[in-house]
Tab-separated table of C-alpha atoms in Angstrom:
chain	number	residue	atom	x	y	z
G	1	UNK	CA	19.554	-51.614	118.036
G	2	UNK	CA	21.802	-53.065	115.387
G	3	UNK	CA	25.304	-54.491	114.874
G	4	UNK	CA	27.388	-51.460	114.308
G	5	UNK	CA	29.570	-53.527	111.717
G	6	UNK	CA	26.476	-54.602	109.587
G	7	UNK	CA	26.872	-51.862	107.064
G	8	UNK	CA	30.660	-52.505	106.636
G	9	UNK	CA	29.953	-56.097	106.111
G	10	UNK	CA	27.185	-55.415	103.589
G	11	UNK	CA	29.548	-53.043	101.875
G	12	UNK	CA	32.186	-55.598	101.482
G	13	UNK	CA	29.548	-58.126	100.135
G	14	UNK	CA	28.329	-55.412	97.577
G	15	UNK	CA	31.796	-54.593	96.429
G	16	UNK	CA	32.447	-58.396	95.914
G	17	UNK	CA	29.371	-58.901	93.917
G	18	UNK	CA	30.108	-55.793	91.823
G	19	UNK	CA	33.689	-56.931	91.190
G	20	UNK	CA	32.284	-60.388	90.040
G	21	UNK	CA	29.670	-58.731	87.724
G	22	UNK	CA	32.335	-56.552	86.295
G	23	UNK	CA	34.669	-59.383	85.517
G	24	UNK	CA	31.876	-61.271	83.879
G	25	UNK	CA	31.047	-58.365	81.611
G	26	UNK	CA	34.589	-57.415	80.791
G	27	UNK	CA	35.445	-61.100	79.962
G	28	UNK	CA	32.527	-61.686	77.579
G	29	UNK	CA	33.043	-58.318	76.028
G	30	UNK	CA	36.732	-59.047	75.282
G	31	UNK	CA	36.616	-62.860	74.686
G	32	UNK	CA	35.932	-63.400	71.096
G	33	UNK	CA	34.211	-66.688	70.501
G	34	UNK	CA	35.163	-69.244	67.965
G	35	UNK	CA	38.840	-69.957	68.838
G	36	UNK	CA	41.553	-70.253	66.624
G	37	UNK	CA	39.612	-71.953	63.734
G	38	UNK	CA	37.381	-68.929	63.238
G	39	UNK	CA	38.989	-66.442	60.900
G	40	UNK	CA	36.519	-63.699	61.927
G	41	UNK	CA	37.853	-64.049	65.635
G	42	UNK	CA	41.380	-63.814	64.393
G	43	UNK	CA	40.613	-60.751	62.231
G	44	UNK	CA	39.076	-59.043	65.241
G	45	UNK	CA	42.099	-59.857	67.363
G	46	UNK	CA	44.277	-58.326	64.786
G	47	UNK	CA	42.209	-55.124	64.755
G	48	UNK	CA	42.327	-55.040	68.512
G	49	UNK	CA	46.074	-55.426	68.638
G	50	UNK	CA	46.191	-52.647	66.091
G	51	UNK	CA	44.169	-50.489	68.361
G	52	UNK	CA	41.511	-50.212	65.680
G	53	UNK	CA	39.059	-52.365	67.525
G	54	UNK	CA	38.356	-51.246	71.194
G	55	UNK	CA	39.069	-53.374	74.271
G	56	UNK	CA	36.315	-52.925	76.977
G	57	UNK	CA	37.373	-51.426	80.300
G	58	UNK	CA	35.279	-50.471	83.438
G	59	UNK	CA	34.617	-46.994	82.217
G	60	UNK	CA	33.017	-48.404	79.229
G	61	UNK	CA	30.434	-50.222	81.111
G	62	UNK	CA	27.934	-47.350	81.846
G	63	UNK	CA	28.375	-46.106	78.293
G	64	UNK	CA	27.221	-49.549	77.051
G	65	UNK	CA	24.071	-49.251	79.207
G	66	UNK	CA	23.238	-45.996	77.549
G	67	UNK	CA	24.132	-47.178	73.985
G	68	UNK	CA	23.693	-50.937	73.765
G	69	UNK	CA	24.395	-51.089	70.152
G	70	UNK	CA	27.977	-50.412	70.918
G	71	UNK	CA	28.291	-53.974	72.282
G	72	UNK	CA	29.039	-54.725	68.649
G	73	UNK	CA	32.093	-52.575	68.610
G	74	UNK	CA	33.752	-54.619	71.347
G	75	UNK	CA	32.500	-57.999	70.280
G	76	UNK	CA	30.689	-58.310	66.925
G	77	UNK	CA	30.572	-62.042	67.116
G	78	UNK	CA	28.089	-62.271	70.241
G	79	UNK	CA	24.821	-63.843	69.370
G	80	UNK	CA	21.572	-61.961	69.975
G	81	UNK	CA	20.858	-63.813	73.131
G	82	UNK	CA	24.424	-63.159	74.489
G	83	UNK	CA	24.035	-59.494	73.847
G	84	UNK	CA	20.785	-59.626	75.846
G	85	UNK	CA	22.640	-61.258	78.672
G	86	UNK	CA	25.234	-58.565	78.533
G	87	UNK	CA	22.703	-55.877	78.676
G	88	UNK	CA	20.988	-57.512	81.763
G	89	UNK	CA	24.335	-57.872	83.212
G	90	UNK	CA	25.011	-54.148	82.804
G	91	UNK	CA	21.723	-53.267	84.733
G	92	UNK	CA	22.817	-55.626	87.553
G	93	UNK	CA	26.321	-53.994	87.612
G	94	UNK	CA	24.814	-50.444	87.739
G	95	UNK	CA	22.484	-51.477	90.593
G	96	UNK	CA	25.449	-52.791	92.606
G	97	UNK	CA	27.248	-49.623	92.028
G	98	UNK	CA	24.168	-47.669	93.403
G	99	UNK	CA	24.240	-50.166	96.460
G	100	UNK	CA	27.861	-49.622	96.995
G	101	UNK	CA	27.331	-45.818	97.308
G	102	UNK	CA	24.343	-46.316	99.633
G	103	UNK	CA	26.350	-48.461	101.978
G	104	UNK	CA	29.159	-46.025	101.951
G	105	UNK	CA	26.778	-43.114	102.897
G	106	UNK	CA	25.411	-45.563	105.761
G	107	UNK	CA	28.797	-46.339	106.956
G	108	UNK	CA	29.711	-42.607	107.122
G	109	UNK	CA	26.573	-41.708	108.986
G	110	UNK	CA	26.979	-44.356	111.517
G	111	UNK	CA	30.566	-43.520	112.056
G	112	UNK	CA	29.681	-39.853	112.798
G	113	UNK	CA	29.886	-38.613	116.388
G	114	UNK	CA	26.438	-36.853	116.101
G	115	UNK	CA	23.161	-38.789	116.061
G	116	UNK	CA	22.205	-39.566	112.578
G	117	UNK	CA	19.473	-42.090	113.318
G	118	UNK	CA	16.762	-40.152	111.058
G	119	UNK	CA	19.009	-40.034	108.146
G	120	UNK	CA	20.061	-43.681	108.618
G	121	UNK	CA	16.420	-44.781	108.868
G	122	UNK	CA	15.486	-42.785	105.586
G	123	UNK	CA	18.500	-44.170	103.712
G	124	UNK	CA	17.557	-47.746	104.743
G	125	UNK	CA	13.952	-47.257	103.819
G	126	UNK	CA	14.822	-45.901	100.253
G	127	UNK	CA	14.158	-48.714	97.939
G	128	UNK	CA	13.910	-48.919	94.165
G	129	UNK	CA	10.237	-48.817	93.067
G	130	UNK	CA	10.722	-48.583	89.557
G	131	UNK	CA	12.061	-51.003	86.814
G	132	UNK	CA	15.694	-50.379	85.748
G	133	UNK	CA	14.965	-52.206	82.521
G	134	UNK	CA	12.381	-49.636	81.634
G	135	UNK	CA	14.446	-46.769	82.742
G	136	UNK	CA	18.154	-47.522	82.330
G	137	UNK	CA	18.905	-43.784	81.970
G	138	UNK	CA	17.667	-43.142	85.415
G	139	UNK	CA	20.038	-45.842	86.791
G	140	UNK	CA	22.831	-44.404	85.049
G	141	UNK	CA	21.965	-40.900	86.516
G	142	UNK	CA	21.945	-42.552	90.051
G	143	UNK	CA	25.349	-43.962	89.419
G	144	UNK	CA	26.877	-40.877	87.961
G	145	UNK	CA	25.267	-38.762	90.708
G	146	UNK	CA	26.116	-41.138	93.478
G	147	UNK	CA	22.569	-41.133	94.672
G	148	UNK	CA	19.303	-43.155	94.892
G	149	UNK	CA	16.048	-42.082	93.777
G	150	UNK	CA	13.618	-42.140	96.725
G	151	UNK	CA	10.146	-43.649	96.289
G	152	UNK	CA	8.378	-40.346	96.900
G	153	UNK	CA	10.560	-38.776	94.146
G	154	UNK	CA	9.676	-41.578	91.644
G	155	UNK	CA	5.980	-41.066	92.547
G	156	UNK	CA	6.113	-37.474	91.719
G	157	UNK	CA	7.907	-37.972	88.549
G	158	UNK	CA	5.619	-40.821	87.465
G	159	UNK	CA	2.479	-38.731	88.098
G	160	UNK	CA	3.931	-35.951	86.000
G	161	UNK	CA	4.778	-38.232	83.142
G	162	UNK	CA	1.461	-40.077	83.261
G	163	UNK	CA	-0.433	-36.783	83.504
G	164	UNK	CA	1.120	-34.094	81.153
G	165	UNK	CA	0.079	-30.699	82.080
G	166	UNK	CA	-0.578	-31.396	85.813
G	167	UNK	CA	1.016	-29.264	88.457
G	168	UNK	CA	2.624	-30.764	91.675
G	169	UNK	CA	3.695	-28.519	94.512
G	170	UNK	CA	6.662	-30.003	96.737
G	171	UNK	CA	8.316	-28.361	99.781
G	172	UNK	CA	11.954	-27.202	99.676
G	173	UNK	CA	14.766	-29.917	99.887
G	174	UNK	CA	12.757	-32.854	98.447
G	175	UNK	CA	14.805	-33.052	95.141
G	176	UNK	CA	12.698	-31.114	92.691
G	177	UNK	CA	15.720	-29.678	90.845
G	178	UNK	CA	18.459	-32.199	91.481
G	179	UNK	CA	16.376	-35.480	91.093
G	180	UNK	CA	12.840	-35.210	89.937
G	181	UNK	CA	13.429	-32.747	87.132
G	182	UNK	CA	16.459	-34.730	85.610
G	183	UNK	CA	14.225	-37.903	85.745
G	184	UNK	CA	11.516	-36.199	83.798
G	185	UNK	CA	14.059	-34.659	81.241
G	186	UNK	CA	15.703	-37.970	80.703
G	187	UNK	CA	12.193	-39.589	80.030
G	188	UNK	CA	10.754	-37.066	77.743
G	189	UNK	CA	14.158	-36.359	75.768
G	190	UNK	CA	14.591	-39.980	74.726
G	191	UNK	CA	11.122	-41.476	74.524
G	192	UNK	CA	10.211	-39.335	71.523
G	193	UNK	CA	13.235	-37.981	69.251
G	194	UNK	CA	10.902	-35.360	67.812
G	195	UNK	CA	9.908	-33.921	71.034
G	196	UNK	CA	11.684	-30.921	72.727
G	197	UNK	CA	11.448	-30.744	76.534
G	198	UNK	CA	11.265	-27.069	77.879
G	199	UNK	CA	12.223	-26.128	81.323
G	200	UNK	CA	11.007	-22.832	82.883
G	201	UNK	CA	13.051	-21.287	85.773
G	202	UNK	CA	12.741	-18.220	87.663
G	203	UNK	CA	15.734	-15.833	87.163
G	204	UNK	CA	16.944	-16.356	90.733
G	205	UNK	CA	17.041	-19.989	90.206
G	206	UNK	CA	18.322	-20.092	86.616
G	207	UNK	CA	22.186	-20.145	87.021
G	208	UNK	CA	22.244	-22.838	89.854
G	209	UNK	CA	19.870	-25.076	87.961
G	210	UNK	CA	21.411	-24.806	84.677
G	211	UNK	CA	25.041	-25.569	86.122
G	212	UNK	CA	23.585	-28.697	87.928
G	213	UNK	CA	21.704	-29.974	85.021
G	214	UNK	CA	24.673	-29.230	82.628
G	215	UNK	CA	27.087	-31.139	84.927
G	216	UNK	CA	24.819	-34.239	85.431
G	217	UNK	CA	23.081	-34.301	81.956
G	218	UNK	CA	25.262	-32.783	79.505
G	219	UNK	CA	28.831	-33.315	80.681
G	220	UNK	CA	28.102	-36.995	81.393
G	221	UNK	CA	27.473	-40.438	79.594
G	222	UNK	CA	23.981	-39.372	79.282
G	223	UNK	CA	24.761	-36.714	76.609
G	224	UNK	CA	21.598	-34.493	77.018
G	225	UNK	CA	21.933	-31.167	75.163
G	226	UNK	CA	20.565	-28.114	76.957
G	227	UNK	CA	20.136	-24.665	75.299
G	228	UNK	CA	19.317	-21.519	77.116
G	229	UNK	CA	16.717	-18.977	76.037
G	230	UNK	CA	16.396	-16.070	78.423
G	231	UNK	CA	13.035	-14.467	78.516
G	232	UNK	CA	11.549	-11.444	80.312
G	233	UNK	CA	7.964	-11.638	81.456
G	234	UNK	CA	7.601	-7.937	80.474
G	235	UNK	CA	7.664	-8.829	76.716
G	236	UNK	CA	4.423	-8.537	75.157
G	237	UNK	CA	3.664	-11.631	73.383
G	238	UNK	CA	1.816	-11.550	69.928
G	239	UNK	CA	1.489	-13.835	66.970
G	240	UNK	CA	4.288	-12.145	65.030
G	241	UNK	CA	6.907	-12.550	67.847
G	242	UNK	CA	5.853	-16.061	68.455
């Protein structure tokens, strides 16, 4: 047994911490150091008033986690150490966003009239087993998809990443297309800019998979480009056609 209000209380705590992290990030992204005596600070303020230099808002934070070099666009006077603090703060803020979504799911499951004990236990047991600093794109994927990567999904993705060419068989409903595949795409698409990641789908699965991946990887901050290349297995392959 457990206190039925515990998830609501934890949700309030998570939102409070998230708001504090957000306020910290926006303050330091928009606060130009140096005071009135620094002409660089005054010049940047003029550019900001003229709407030439941007002012950071909440929607910019995930983008900065994706493109950390853009921190200079908002505050070019930050030191290298300060920029590192901002990057670490962005990862903390994103993790709090994932925690907020998780607690909202738990509150909804707990408030349903039907018995959701199994779903609640699975949600509680889902913890992060990978390093967000190593895989910040996975963290952004979680936030945008309002989901959390389960330990078994990470284990499969890590095995395939560490062992190229291996084949893994999974049952239906374990997140092959909606979680594991995007994780692998994000990893291989950005770890080597000269590498092209190829996905093979059977015809009955192609439309649904493409629409999902396009929505979550292309039409998002992640900015992955997908190109379709229909192929019929009846085509005879030879050296000339390849």
